[in-house]
Coordinates of C-alpha atoms in Angstrom, one line a residue:
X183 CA 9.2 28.9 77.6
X184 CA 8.6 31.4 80.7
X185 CA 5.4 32.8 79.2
X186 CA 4.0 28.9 78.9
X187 CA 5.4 28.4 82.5
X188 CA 3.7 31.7 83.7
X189 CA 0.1 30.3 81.4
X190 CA 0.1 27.4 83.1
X191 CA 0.5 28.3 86.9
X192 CA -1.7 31.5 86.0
X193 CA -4.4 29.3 84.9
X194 CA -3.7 26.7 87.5
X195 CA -4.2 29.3 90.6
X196 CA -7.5 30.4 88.7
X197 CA -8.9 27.2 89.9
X198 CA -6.9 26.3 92.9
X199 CA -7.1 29.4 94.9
X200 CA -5.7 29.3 98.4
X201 CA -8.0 30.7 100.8
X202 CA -7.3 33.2 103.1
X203 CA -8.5 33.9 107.1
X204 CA -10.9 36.1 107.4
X205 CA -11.3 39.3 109.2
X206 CA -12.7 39.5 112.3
X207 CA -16.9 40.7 111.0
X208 CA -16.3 39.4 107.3
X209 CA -19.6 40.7 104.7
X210 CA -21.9 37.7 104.8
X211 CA -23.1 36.7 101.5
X212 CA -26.5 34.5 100.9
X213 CA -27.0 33.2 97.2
X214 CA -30.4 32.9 95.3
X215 CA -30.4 29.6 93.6
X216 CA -28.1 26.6 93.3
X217 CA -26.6 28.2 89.7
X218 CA -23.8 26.6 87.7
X219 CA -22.1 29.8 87.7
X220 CA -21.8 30.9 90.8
X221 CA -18.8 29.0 91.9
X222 CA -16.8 30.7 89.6
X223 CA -18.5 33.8 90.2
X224 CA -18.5 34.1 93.9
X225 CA -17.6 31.4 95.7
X226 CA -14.1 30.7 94.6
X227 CA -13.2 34.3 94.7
X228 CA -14.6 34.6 98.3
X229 CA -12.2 32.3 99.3
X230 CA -9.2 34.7 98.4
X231 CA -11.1 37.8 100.0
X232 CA -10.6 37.4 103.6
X233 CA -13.9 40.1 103.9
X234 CA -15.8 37.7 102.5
X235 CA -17.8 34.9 103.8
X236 CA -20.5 32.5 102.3
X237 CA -22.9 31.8 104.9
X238 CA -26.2 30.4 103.1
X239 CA -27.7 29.3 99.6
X240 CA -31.3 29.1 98.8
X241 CA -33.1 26.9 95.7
X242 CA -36.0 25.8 94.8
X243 CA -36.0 22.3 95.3
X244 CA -34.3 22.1 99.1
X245 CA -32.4 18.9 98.6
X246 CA -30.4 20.4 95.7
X247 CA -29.5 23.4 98.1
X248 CA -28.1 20.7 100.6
X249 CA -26.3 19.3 97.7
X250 CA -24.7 22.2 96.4
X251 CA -24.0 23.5 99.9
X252 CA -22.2 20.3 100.8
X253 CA -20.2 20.7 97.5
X254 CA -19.0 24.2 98.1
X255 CA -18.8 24.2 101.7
X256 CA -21.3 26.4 102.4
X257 CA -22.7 26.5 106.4
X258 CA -26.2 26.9 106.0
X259 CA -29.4 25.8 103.4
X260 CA -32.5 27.9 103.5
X261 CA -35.7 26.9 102.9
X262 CA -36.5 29.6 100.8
X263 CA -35.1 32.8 98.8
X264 CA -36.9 34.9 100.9
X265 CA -35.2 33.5 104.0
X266 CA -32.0 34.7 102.4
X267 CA -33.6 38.0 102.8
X268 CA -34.8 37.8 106.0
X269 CA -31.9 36.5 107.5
X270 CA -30.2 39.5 109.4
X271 CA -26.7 38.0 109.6
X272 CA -26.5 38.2 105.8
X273 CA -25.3 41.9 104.4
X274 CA -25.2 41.0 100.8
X275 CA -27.0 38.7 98.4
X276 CA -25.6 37.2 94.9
X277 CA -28.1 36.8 92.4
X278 CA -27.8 34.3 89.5
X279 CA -31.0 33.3 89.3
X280 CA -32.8 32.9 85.5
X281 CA -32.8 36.7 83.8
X282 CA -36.8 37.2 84.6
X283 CA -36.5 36.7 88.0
X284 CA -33.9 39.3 88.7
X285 CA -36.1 42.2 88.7
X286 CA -38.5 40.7 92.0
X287 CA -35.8 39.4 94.1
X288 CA -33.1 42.5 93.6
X289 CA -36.0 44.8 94.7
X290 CA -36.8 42.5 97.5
X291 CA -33.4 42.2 98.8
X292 CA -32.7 46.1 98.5
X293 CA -35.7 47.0 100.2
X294 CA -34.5 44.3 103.2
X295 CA -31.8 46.5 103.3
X296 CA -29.4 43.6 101.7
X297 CA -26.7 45.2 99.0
X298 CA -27.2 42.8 96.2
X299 CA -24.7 41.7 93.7
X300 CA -26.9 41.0 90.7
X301 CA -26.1 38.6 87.4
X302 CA -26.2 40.3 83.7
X303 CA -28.4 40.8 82.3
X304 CA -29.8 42.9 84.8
X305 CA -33.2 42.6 84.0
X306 CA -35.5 41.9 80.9
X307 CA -35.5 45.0 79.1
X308 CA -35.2 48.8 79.7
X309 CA -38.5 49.4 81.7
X310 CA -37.6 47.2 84.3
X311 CA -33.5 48.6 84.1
X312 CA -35.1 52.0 84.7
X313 CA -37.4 50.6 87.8
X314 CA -34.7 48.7 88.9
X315 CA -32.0 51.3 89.3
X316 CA -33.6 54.4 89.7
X317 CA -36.0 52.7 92.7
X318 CA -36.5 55.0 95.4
X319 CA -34.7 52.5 97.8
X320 CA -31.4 53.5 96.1
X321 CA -31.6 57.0 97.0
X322 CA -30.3 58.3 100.2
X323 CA -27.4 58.9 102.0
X324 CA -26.8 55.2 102.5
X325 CA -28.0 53.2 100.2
X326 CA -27.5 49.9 99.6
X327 CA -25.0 48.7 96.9
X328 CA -26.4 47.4 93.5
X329 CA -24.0 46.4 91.0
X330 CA -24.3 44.0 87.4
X331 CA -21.9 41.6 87.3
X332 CA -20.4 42.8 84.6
X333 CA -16.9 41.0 85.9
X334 CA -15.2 41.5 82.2
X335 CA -15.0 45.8 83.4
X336 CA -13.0 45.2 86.2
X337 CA -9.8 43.2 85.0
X338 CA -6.8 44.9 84.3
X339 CA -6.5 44.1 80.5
X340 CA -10.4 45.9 80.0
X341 CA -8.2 49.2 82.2
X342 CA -5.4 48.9 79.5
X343 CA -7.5 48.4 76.6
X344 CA -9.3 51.6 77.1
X345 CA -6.6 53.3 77.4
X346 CA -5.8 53.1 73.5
X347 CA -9.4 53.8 72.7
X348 CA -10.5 57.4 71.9
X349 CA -13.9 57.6 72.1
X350 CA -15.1 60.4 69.8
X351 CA -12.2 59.2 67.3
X352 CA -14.0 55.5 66.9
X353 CA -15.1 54.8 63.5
X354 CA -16.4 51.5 63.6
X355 CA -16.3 48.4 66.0
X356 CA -16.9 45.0 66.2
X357 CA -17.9 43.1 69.4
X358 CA -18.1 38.8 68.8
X359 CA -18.8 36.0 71.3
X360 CA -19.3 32.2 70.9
X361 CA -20.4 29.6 72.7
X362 CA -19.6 26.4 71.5
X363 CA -22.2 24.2 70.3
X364 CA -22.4 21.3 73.4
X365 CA -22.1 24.0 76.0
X366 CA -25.9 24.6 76.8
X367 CA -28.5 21.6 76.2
X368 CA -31.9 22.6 74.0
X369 CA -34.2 22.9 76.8
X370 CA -31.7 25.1 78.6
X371 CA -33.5 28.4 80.7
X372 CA -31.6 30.7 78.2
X373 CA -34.3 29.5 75.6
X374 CA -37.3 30.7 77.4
X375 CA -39.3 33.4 76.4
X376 CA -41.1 33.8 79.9
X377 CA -37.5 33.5 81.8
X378 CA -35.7 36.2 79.9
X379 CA -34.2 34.2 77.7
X380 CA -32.2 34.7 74.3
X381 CA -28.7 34.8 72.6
X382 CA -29.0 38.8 72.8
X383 CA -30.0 38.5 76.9
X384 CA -27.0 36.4 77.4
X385 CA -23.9 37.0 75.1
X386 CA -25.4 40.5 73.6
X387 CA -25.2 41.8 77.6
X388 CA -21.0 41.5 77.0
X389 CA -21.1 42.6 73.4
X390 CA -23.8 45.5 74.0
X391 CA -22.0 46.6 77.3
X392 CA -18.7 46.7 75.5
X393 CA -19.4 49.1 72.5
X394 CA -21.3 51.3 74.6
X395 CA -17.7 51.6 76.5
X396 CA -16.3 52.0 73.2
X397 CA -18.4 54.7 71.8
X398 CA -18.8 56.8 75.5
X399 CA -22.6 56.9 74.1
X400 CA -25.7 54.5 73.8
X401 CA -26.4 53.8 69.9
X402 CA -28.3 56.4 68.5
X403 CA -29.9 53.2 66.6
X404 CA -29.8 49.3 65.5
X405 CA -29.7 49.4 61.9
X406 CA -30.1 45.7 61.4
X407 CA -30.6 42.8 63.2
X408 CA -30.8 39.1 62.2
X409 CA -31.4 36.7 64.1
X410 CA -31.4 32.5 64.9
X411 CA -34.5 31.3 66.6
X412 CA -34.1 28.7 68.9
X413 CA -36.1 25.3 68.6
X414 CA -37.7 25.3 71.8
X415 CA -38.8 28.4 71.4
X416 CA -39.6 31.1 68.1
X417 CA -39.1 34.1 70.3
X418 CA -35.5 33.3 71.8
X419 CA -32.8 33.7 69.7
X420 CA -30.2 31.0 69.4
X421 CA -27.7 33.8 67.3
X422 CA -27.6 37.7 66.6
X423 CA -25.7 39.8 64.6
X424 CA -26.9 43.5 65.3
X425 CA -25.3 46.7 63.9
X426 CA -26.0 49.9 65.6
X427 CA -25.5 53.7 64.5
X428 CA -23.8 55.9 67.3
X429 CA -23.8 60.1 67.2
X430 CA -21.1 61.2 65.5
X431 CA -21.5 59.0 62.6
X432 CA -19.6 55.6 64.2
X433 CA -20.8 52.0 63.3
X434 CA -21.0 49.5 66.0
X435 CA -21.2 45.8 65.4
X436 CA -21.7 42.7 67.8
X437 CA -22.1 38.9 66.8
X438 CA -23.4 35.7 69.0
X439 CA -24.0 32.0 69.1
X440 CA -24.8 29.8 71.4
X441 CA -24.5 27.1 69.3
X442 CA -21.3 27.9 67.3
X443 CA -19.4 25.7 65.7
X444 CA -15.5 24.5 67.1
X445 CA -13.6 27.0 65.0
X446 CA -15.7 29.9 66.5
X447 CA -13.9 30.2 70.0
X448 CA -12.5 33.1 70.7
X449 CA -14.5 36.4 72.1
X450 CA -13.1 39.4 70.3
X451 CA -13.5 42.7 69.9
X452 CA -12.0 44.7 66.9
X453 CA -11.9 48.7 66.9
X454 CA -11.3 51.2 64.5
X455 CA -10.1 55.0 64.5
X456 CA -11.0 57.8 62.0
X457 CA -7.8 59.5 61.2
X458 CA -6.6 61.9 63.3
X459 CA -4.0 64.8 63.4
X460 CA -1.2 63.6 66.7
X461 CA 1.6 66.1 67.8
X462 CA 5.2 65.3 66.4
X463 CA 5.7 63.7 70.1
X464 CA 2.9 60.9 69.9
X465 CA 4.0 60.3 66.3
X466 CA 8.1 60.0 67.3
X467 CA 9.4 62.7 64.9
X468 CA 10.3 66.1 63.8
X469 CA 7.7 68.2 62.0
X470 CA 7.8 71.8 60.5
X471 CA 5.0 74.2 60.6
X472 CA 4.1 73.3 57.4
X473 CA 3.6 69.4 58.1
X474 CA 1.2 67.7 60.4
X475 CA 1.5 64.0 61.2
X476 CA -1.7 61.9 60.7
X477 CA -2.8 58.4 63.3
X478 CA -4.9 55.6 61.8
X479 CA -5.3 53.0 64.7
X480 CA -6.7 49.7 64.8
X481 CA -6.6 47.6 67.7
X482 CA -7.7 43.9 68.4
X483 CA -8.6 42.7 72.2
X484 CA -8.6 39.2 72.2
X485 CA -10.2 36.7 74.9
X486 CA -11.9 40.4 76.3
X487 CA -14.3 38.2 78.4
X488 CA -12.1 36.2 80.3
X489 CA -8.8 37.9 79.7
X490 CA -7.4 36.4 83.5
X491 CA -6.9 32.7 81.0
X492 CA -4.9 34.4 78.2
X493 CA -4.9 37.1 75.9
X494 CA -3.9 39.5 74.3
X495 CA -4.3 43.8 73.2
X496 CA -3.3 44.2 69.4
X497 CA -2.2 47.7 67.9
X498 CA -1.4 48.8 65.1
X499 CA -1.1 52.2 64.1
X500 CA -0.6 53.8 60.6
X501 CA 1.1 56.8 60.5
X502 CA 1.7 59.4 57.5
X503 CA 3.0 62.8 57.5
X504 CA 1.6 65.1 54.8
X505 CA 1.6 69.4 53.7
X506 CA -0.7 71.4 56.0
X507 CA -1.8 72.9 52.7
X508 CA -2.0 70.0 50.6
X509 CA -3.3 67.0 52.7
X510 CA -2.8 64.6 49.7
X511 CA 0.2 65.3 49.5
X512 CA 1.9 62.1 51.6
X513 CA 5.8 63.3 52.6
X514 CA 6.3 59.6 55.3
X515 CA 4.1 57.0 55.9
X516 CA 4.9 54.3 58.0
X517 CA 3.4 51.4 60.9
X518 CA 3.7 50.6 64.2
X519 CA 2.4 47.1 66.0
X520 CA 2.9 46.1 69.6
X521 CA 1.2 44.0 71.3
X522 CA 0.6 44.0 75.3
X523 CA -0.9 41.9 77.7
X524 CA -2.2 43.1 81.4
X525 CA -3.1 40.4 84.0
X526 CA -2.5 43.1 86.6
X527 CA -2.7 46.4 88.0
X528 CA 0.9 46.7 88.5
X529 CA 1.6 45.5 85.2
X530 CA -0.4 48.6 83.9
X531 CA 1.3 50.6 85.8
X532 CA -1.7 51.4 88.5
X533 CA -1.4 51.0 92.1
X534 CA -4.2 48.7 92.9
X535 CA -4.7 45.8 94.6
X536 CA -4.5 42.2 92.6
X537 CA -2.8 39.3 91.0
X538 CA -1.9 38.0 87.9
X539 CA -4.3 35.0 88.7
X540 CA -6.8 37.0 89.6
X541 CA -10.1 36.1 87.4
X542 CA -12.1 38.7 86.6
X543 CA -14.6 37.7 88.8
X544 CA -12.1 38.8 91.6
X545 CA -11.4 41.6 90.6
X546 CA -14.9 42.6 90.2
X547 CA -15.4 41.0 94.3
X548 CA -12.7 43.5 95.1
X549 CA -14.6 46.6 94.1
X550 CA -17.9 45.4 95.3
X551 CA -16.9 44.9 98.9
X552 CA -14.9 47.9 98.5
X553 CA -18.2 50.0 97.4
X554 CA -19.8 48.6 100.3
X555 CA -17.4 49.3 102.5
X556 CA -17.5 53.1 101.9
X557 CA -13.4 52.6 99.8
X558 CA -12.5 54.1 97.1
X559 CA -13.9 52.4 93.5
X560 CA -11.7 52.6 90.6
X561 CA -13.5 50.6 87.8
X562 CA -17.7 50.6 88.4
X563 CA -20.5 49.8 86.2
X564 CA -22.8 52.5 87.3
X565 CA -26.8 52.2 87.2
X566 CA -27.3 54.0 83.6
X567 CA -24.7 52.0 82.0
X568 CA -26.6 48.9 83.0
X569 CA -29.8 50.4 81.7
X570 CA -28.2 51.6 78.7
X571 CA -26.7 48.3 78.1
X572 CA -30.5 46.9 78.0
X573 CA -31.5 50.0 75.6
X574 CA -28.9 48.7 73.4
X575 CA -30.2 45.2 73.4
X576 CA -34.0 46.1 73.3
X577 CA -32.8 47.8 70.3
X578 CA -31.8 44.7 68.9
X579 CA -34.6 42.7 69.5
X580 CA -37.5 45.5 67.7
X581 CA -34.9 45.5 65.1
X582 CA -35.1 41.8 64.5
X583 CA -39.0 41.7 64.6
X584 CA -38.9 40.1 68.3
X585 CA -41.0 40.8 71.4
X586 CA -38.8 41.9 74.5
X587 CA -38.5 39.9 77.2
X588 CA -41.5 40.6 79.2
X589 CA -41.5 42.9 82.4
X590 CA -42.4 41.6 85.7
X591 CA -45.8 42.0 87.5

C-alpha cells in the first residue's frame, strides 16, 4: 500500500510542481518554436529551478506564439527566431524545433553567444554532429554550453543502472521503444524526409544512445536493419529493428514503433554478461586456491526513458563455482535476483541534489544550469557521444537501404 501511496503522489508532483522564487539574476531562457514538448521539457521544470526563468517563445506563425505564451505564462512573444537570438536579456535558448532545423539555429545561437539547450536528435546525421560540435565557436576558454537533451542520462535510476553494467564484460543487449499507435497523426513532422524525420531519428536517438553507454564504444558495425516505411513518405521509417557488432565481439540490439500496437508499451532495455571469474567476496563465499567462482549477469531496466513515473532495475545473477584445473567441473551453482528502484540521488546513495518527483527532464535542467554556471557536472552527454550516437544511427539507415537525413545548406 505505501509504494501505491508513494506512485501516486510521485506521479502527481511530476505534473503539479510548485514553483519556487527565483534568485536575484535568474538564466533567461528564450524557446524556438511553440513545440508540444517543451512544457514537459523546460517549462515545467523551470518552475522548480529558482535559476531559471522563461522570458520569450518564438514560432512561425505569431498568433500561435501568443497562444502558447498565454498558456504557459510566458512574458514575451517574438516575432521571429532570430529575435530570440538577438535579444540580449536572453542567456540560453531551448531548441525543439523539427530535427532538420537544429543544425542552423544551434549555430546561430552559439555564435550570438546564447548557450543552447538542443532537442535529440542533435542533428541529421554524422556530418552535421561533427560541424555542430566540433564548430570553432565551442573552443575557447569560455565557451558557450551545448548540450542534447538526452534527459533519460541524468535521472538517478540511468546512475544506478550503470553501475551493474561492465562494459567490456557485455555480451549482448537489447534496447526497445514504442509508441503507441494514436500517439502521432500520419502527416506528423517525424514523417518527413526533408525535416529529419524517421522512427530511427526519433526513438533510435534513445535506443542508439543507450547501447553506446552500454558497450563504452560506438558499434564497430550494423549488421542488419529492417525497416517500416511510413505512408507519407518511402524514405522515413515508421519501425526499425537494427543489430550492431561492437569490438570485442558484443551484439547490440534496438527495436522501434511509432505505430505499435497497445500491448507494446513499455521501453526496455535487456543486458547480458559473458561469464566472468568474481573474488570469493563479490560471490559471498569461501573458496580454496584450487576453486574460482564464476558471475553470469543479466539485468532488465524497465521504463529506462522515463524512469521518474515508475520502474524498475532487474538482476539476476548466476553464480557457479568450479576446479581451477577443470573448469567443467561445477562444485555450487546457485542464483541471485533483486530488484531496485532509484528515483533519487540519495536513494543511490550519492550526494546530489533532487527529488523523488523529479522528472528526468529536471534532472537534466539541474546539470545544464549547473554547466553554465561554471559547477560541478556529475552526469553529461559530452559532444562525441552525441555524434557517435548519430554514427550509430546513420549506420542503421545505409544498412536498411535508406538515404540519411539530408545535411543543411
Amino acid at each position: 500500500m505505501a509504494g501505491l501511496i508513494d506512485l501516486a503522489r510521485r506521479n502527481w508532483q511530476i505534473f503539479n510542481p510548485s514553483e519556487l522564487p527565483k534568485v536575484e539574476k535568474p538564466l533567461m531562457f528564450g524557446i524556438l518554436g511553440a513545440a508540444d514538448i517543451a512544457p514537459m521539457a523546460l517549462i515545467s521544470p523551470a518552475k522548480t529551478h529558482p535559476d531559471v526563468k522563461i522570458l520569450a517563445v518564438a514560432a512561425r506563425n505569431y498568433d500561435k506564439a501568443k497562444a502558447y505564451a498565454q498558456k504557459h505564462g510566458i512574458p514575451e512573444v517574438k516575432a521571429s527566431y532570430q529575435d530570440i537570438i538577438n535579444d540580449t536579456q536572453i542567456d540560453c535558448v531551448y531548441i525543439p524545433l523539427p530535427n532538420g532545423l537544429h543544425y542552423e539555429w544551434a549555430i546561430r545561437a552559439l555564435q550570438a553567444g546564447k548557450h543552447v539547450l538542443l532537442e535529440k536528435p542533435s542533428v541529421n546525421n554524422t556530418s552535421e554532429a561533427e560541424m555542430l560540435f566540433r564548430n570553432p565557436v565551442l573552443s575557447g576558454s569560455q565557451p558557450p554550453v551545448l548540450l542534447e537533451a538526452a534527459h533519460y542520462l541524468f535521472h538517478p535510476a540511468w546512475t544506478q543502472f550503470m553501475t551493474y553494467i561492465s562494459p567490456q564484460d557485455v555480451a549482448s543487449a537489447k534496447a526497445v521503444l514504442w509508441v503507441p499507435r494514436w500517439q502521432f497523426a500520419a502527416d506528423n513532422i517525424r514523417y518527413r524526409y526533408d525535416l529529419g524525420g524517421g522512427a530511427l531519428m526519433d526513438l533510435g536517438a534513445y535506443t542508439a544512445s543507450a547501447l553506446f553507454r552500454i558497450f563504452g564504444n560506438v558499434a564497430e558495425a550494423c549488421e542488419e536493419c529492417d525497416v517500416q516505411a511510413s505512408s507519407i513518405d518511402a524514405n522515413c521509417d515508421r519501425s526499425f529493428k537494427a543489430r550492431y557488432r561492437f569490438p570485442g565481439g558484443g551484439h547490440g540490439e534496438m527495436e522501434g514503433d511509432l505505430k505499435a500496437s497497445l500491448d507494446r508499451w513499455s521501453p526496455n532495455i535487456h543486458v547480458t554478461h559473458r561469464p566472468v571469474v568474481i573474488s570469493a567476496k563479490e560471490a559471498g563465499v569461501s573458496l580454496t586456491e584450487a576453486q574460482e567462482a564464476v558471475r553470469v549477469r543479466k539485468i532488465k531496466f524497465t521504463t529506462f526513458v522515463q524512469p521518474a513515473f515508475l520502474h524498475a532495475i532487474e538482476i539476476d545473477d548466476e553464480f557457479t563455482i568450479h576446479a581451477v584445473a577443470d573448469k567443467k567441473s561445477v562444485i555450487k551453482r546457485w542464483k541471485k535476483h533483486q530488484t531496485v528502484k532509484c528515483y533519487s540521488f540519495h536513494e543511490a546513495g550519492i550526494e546530489q541534489i533532487g527529488e523523488p518527483h523529479w522528472p528526468t527532464y529536471r534532472y537534466q535542467l539541474e546539470q545544464f544550469v549547473n554547466k553554465v554556471r561554471g559547477r560541478e557536472t556529475p552526469q553529461w552527454v559530452d559532444h562525441e557521444a552525441s555524434i557517435n550516437t548519430l554514427r550509430m544511427i546513420d549506420m542503421a539507415y545505409t544498412a536498411a537501404n535508406l538515404p540519411l537525413r539530408p545535411t543543411s545548406k
